[in-house]
Coordinates of C-alpha atoms and ligand atoms in Angstrom, one line a residue:
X1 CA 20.9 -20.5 42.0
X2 CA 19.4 -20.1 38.6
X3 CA 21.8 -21.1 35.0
X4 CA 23.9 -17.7 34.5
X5 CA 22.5 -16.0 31.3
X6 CA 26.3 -14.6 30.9
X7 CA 26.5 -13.3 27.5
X8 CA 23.3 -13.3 26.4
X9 CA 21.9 -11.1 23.9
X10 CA 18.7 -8.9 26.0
X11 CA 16.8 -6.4 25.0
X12 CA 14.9 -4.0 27.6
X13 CA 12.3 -1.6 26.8
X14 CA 12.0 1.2 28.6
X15 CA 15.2 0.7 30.0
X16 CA 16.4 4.3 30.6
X17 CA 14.2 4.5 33.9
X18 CA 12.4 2.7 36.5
X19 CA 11.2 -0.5 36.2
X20 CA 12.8 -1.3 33.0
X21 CA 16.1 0.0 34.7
X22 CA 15.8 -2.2 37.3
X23 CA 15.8 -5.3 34.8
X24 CA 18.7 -3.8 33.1
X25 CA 20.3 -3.9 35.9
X26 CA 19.6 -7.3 37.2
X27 CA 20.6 -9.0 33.5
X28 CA 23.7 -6.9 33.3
X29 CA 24.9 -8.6 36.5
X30 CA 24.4 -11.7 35.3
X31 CA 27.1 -10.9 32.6
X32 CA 24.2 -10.5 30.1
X33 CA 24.6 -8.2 26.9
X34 CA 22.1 -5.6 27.4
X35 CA 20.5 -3.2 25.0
X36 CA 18.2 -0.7 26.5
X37 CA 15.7 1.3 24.2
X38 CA 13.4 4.2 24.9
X39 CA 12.9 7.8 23.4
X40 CA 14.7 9.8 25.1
X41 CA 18.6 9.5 23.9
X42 CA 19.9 11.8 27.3
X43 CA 18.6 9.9 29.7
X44 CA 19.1 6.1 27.9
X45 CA 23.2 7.3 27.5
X46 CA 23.1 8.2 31.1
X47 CA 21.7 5.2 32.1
X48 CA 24.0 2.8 30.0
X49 CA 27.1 4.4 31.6
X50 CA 25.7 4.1 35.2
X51 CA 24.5 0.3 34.8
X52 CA 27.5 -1.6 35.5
X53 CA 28.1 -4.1 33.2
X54 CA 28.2 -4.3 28.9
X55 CA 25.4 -2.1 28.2
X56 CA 24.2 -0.9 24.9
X57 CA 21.2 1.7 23.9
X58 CA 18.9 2.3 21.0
X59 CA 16.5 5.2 20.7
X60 CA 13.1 3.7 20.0
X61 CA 9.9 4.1 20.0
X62 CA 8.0 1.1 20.8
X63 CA 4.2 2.1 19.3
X64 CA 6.5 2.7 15.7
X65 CA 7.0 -1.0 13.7
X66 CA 9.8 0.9 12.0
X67 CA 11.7 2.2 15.0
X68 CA 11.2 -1.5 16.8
X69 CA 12.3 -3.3 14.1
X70 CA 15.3 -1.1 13.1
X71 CA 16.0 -1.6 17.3
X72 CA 16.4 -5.5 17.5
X73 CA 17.9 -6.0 14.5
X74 CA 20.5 -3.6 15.2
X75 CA 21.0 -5.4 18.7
X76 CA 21.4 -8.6 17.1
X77 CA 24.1 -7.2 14.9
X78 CA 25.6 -6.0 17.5
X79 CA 25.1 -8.4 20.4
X80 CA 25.0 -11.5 18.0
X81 CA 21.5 -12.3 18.0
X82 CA 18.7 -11.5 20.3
X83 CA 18.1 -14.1 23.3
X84 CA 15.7 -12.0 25.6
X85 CA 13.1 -9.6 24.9
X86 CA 11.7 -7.8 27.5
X87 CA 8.9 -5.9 26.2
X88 CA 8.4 -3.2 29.6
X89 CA 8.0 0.0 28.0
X90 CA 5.0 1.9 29.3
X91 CA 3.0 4.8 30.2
X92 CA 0.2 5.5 32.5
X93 CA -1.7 9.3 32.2
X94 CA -4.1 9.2 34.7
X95 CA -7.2 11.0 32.8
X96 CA -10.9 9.8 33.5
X97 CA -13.3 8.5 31.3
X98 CA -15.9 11.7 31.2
X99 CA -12.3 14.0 30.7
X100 CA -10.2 11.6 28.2
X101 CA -9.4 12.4 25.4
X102 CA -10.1 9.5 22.6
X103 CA -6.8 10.0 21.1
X104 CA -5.3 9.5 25.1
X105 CA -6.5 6.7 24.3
X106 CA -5.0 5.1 21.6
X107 CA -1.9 6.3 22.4
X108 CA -1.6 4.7 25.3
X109 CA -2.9 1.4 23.2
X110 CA -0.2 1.6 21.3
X111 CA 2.6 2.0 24.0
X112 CA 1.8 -0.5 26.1
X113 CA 0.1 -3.0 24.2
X114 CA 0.8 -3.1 20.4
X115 CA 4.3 -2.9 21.3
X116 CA 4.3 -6.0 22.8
X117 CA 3.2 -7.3 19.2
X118 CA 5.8 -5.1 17.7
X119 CA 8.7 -6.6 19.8
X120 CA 7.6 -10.0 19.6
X121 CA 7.1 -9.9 15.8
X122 CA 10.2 -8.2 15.2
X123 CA 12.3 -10.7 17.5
X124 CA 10.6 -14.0 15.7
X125 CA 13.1 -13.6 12.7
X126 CA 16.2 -13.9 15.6
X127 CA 14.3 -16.8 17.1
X128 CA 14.0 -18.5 14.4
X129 CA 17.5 -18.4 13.7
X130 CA 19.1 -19.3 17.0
X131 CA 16.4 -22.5 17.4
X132 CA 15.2 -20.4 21.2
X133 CA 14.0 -17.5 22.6
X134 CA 12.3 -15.9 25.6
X135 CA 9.8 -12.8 25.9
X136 CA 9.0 -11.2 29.1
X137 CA 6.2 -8.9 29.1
X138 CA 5.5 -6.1 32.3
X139 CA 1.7 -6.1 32.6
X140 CA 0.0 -4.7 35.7
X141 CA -2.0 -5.8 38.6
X142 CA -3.9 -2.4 37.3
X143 CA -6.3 -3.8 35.0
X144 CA -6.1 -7.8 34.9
X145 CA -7.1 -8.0 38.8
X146 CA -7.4 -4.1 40.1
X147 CA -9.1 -1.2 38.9
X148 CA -8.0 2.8 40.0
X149 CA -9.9 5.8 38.6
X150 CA -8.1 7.4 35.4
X151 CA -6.9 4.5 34.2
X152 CA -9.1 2.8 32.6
X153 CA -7.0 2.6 29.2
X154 CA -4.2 1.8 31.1
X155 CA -5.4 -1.2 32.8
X156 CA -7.4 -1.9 29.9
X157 CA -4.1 -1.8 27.9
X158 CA -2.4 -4.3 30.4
X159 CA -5.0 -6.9 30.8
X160 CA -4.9 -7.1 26.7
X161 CA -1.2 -7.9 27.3
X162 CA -2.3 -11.2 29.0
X163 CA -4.6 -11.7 26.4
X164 CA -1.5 -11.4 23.5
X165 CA 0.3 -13.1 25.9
X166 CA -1.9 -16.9 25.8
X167 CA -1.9 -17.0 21.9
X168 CA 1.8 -15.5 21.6
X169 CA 2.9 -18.7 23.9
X170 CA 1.2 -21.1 21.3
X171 CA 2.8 -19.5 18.4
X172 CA 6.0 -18.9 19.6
X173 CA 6.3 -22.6 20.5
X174 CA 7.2 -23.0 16.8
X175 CA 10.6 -21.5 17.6
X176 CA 11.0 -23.2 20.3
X177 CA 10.4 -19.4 22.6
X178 CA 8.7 -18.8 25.7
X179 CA 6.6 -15.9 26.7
X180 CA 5.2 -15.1 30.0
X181 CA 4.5 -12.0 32.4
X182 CA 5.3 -9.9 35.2
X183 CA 2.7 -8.3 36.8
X184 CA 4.2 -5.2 39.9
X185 CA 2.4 -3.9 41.7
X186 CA 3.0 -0.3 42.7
X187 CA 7.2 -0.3 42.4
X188 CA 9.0 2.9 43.2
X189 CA 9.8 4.3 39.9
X190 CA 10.2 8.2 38.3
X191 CA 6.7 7.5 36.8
X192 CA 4.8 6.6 40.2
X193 CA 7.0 9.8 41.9
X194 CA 5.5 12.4 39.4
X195 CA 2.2 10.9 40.9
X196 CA 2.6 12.5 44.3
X197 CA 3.4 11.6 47.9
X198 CA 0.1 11.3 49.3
X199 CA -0.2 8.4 46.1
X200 CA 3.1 6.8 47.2
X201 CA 2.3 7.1 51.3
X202 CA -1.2 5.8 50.6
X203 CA -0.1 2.7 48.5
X204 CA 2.7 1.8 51.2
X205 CA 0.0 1.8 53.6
X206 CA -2.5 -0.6 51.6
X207 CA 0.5 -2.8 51.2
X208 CA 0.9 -6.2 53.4
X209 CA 4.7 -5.9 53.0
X210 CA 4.6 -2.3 54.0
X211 CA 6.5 -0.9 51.1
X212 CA 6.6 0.0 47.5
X213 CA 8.5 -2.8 45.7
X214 CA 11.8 -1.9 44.0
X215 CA 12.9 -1.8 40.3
X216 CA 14.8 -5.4 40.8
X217 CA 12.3 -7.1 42.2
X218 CA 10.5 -6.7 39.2
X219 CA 14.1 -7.8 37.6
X220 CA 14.4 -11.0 39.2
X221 CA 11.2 -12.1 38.4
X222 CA 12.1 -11.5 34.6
X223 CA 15.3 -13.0 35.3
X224 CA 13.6 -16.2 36.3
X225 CA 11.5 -16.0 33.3
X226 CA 14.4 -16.0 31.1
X227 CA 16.8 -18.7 32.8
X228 CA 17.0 -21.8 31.5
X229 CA 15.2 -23.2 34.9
X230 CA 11.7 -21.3 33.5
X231 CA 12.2 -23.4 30.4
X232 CA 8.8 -24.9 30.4
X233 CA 7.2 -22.4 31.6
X234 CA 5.0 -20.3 29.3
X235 CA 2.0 -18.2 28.7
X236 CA 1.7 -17.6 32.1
X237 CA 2.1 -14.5 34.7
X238 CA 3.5 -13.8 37.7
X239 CA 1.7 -10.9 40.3
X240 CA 4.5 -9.2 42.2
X241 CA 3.2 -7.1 44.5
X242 CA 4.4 -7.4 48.4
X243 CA 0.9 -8.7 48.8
X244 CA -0.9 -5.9 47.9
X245 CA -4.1 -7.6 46.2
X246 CA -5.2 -9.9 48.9
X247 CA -6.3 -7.9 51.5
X248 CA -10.4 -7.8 51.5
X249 CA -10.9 -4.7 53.2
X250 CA -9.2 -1.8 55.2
X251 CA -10.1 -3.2 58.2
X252 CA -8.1 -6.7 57.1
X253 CA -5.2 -4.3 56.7
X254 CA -6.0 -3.1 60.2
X255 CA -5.4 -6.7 61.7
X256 CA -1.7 -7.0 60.6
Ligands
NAP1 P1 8.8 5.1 34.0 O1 9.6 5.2 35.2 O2 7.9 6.2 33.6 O3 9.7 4.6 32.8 C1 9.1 4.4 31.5 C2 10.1 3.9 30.5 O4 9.5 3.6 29.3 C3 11.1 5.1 30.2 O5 12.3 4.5 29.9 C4 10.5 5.7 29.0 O6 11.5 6.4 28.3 C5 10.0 4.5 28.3 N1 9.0 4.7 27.3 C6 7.8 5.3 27.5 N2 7.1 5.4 26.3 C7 7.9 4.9 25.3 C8 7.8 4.7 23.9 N3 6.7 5.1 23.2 N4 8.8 4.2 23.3 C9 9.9 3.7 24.0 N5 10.1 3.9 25.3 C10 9.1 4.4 26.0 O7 7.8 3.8 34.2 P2 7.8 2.5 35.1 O8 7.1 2.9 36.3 O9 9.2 2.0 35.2 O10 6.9 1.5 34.2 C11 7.6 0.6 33.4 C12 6.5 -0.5 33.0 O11 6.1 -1.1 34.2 C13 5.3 0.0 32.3 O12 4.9 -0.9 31.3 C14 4.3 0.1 33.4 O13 3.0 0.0 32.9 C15 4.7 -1.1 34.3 N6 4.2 -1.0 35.6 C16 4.7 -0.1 36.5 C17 4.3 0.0 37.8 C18 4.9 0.9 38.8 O14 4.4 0.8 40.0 N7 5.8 1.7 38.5 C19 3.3 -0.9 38.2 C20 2.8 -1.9 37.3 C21 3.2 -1.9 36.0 P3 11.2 7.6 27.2 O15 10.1 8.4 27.8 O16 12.5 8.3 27.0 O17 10.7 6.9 26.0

């Protein structure tokens, strides 16, 4: 039983669907005050009146330094401070390299992976003032350990989270915050259901757990993250994935 995070200040990125949902969710259980941001205000009010619990929204987005910093410092006037940043946010076109556009590109650069910089450097001022602070990140197995065709920005974008992540964790130190990440694998999300049946049926089946994970066990990994009991724990990332990297070959799938 990890230390209750009841009435803590969170914020969650790309909260309105899927993954970030899903750690919404979890936090908002715990008795957490949660603020979820993301561009679209229809679906982020929908979302805060379904999640059970005290749940806030901002409309953000997290490639703008404006927009992020007008986002947590509004939370923390209105949740008292900020305590947990989850920086989850994402997108992931699937364009190859001979086809992609160069400003594809950057775009997705700056959604996935400057806004980790954004959210950290905009929640550093909050840290600083409440002495603590914790920072989840949602990489990928897509790019640090795995590779799939069209997403070469993508997982290019989430391996340079790991790399922000090992110098964030010494800097942050100073305010006495913690940083670390999740890495899913594939988790059953709006975004990986506009990519198609035969993607989701395929990915099952390469799977040693036999399913697509689900939104809060991606949640209760960044739960742990952010409980007191993950205190010294930083710079560092977790692969959440049923299994899904080890197997060597089809035919190691076959022996299961
Ligand atoms: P999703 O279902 O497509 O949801 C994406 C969320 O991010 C939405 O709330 C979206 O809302 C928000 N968002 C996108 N661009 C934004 C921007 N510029 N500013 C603010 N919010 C933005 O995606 P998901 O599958 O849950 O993925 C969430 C994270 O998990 C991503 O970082 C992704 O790389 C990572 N991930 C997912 C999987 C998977 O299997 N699903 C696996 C590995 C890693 P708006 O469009 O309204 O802004």
């Amino acid at each position: 039983m990890l230390t209750s995070l009841k009435g803590k200040s969170v914020i969650v990125t790309g909260g309105s669907k899927g993954i970030g949902r899903g750690i919404a969710t979890v936090f908002a259980r715990q008795g957490a005050k949660v603020t979820i941001a993301a561009r679209n205000e229809a679906d982020l009010k929908a979302a805060a009146a379904e999640i059970e619990g005290d749940v806030r929204y901002a409309v953000c987005d997290v490639s703008d330094w404006a927009s992020v910093q007008a986002m947590v410092d509004g939370t923390a006037e209105a949740q008292g401070g900020v305590d947990v940043v989850c920086a989850n946010a994402g997108a992931f076109p699937q364009t190859k390299i001979v086809e992609m556009d160069p400003t594809e590109w950057d775009g997705v650069m700056a959604t996935n992976l400057k806004s980790s910089f954004l959210c950290v450097k905009a929640a550093i001022p909050h840290f600083s003032k409440a002495g603590k602070g914790r920072v989840v990140l949602t990489s990928s197995i897509t790019g640090p350990v795995t590779g799939f065709p069209g997403w070469s920005h993508y997982g290019a974008s989430k391996a340079g989270q790991l790399g922000f992540l090992k110098t964030a964790a010494m800097e942050l130190s100073k305010y006495n915050t913690t940083i670390n990440a999740v890495m899913p694998g594939n988790i059953y999300t709006e975004g990986l259901k506009d990519l198609g049946q035969d993607y989701l049926d395929t990915m099952a089946a390469s799977i040693p757990l036999k399913r697509l994970g689900d939104v809060e066990d991606i949640g209760n990994a960044a739960l742990f993250f952010a409980s007191d009991e993950a205190a010294y724990i930083t710079g560092q990332q977790i692969v959440v994935d049923g299994g899904q990297i080890i197997p060597e070959s089809l035919e190691a799938m076959e022996e299961i």
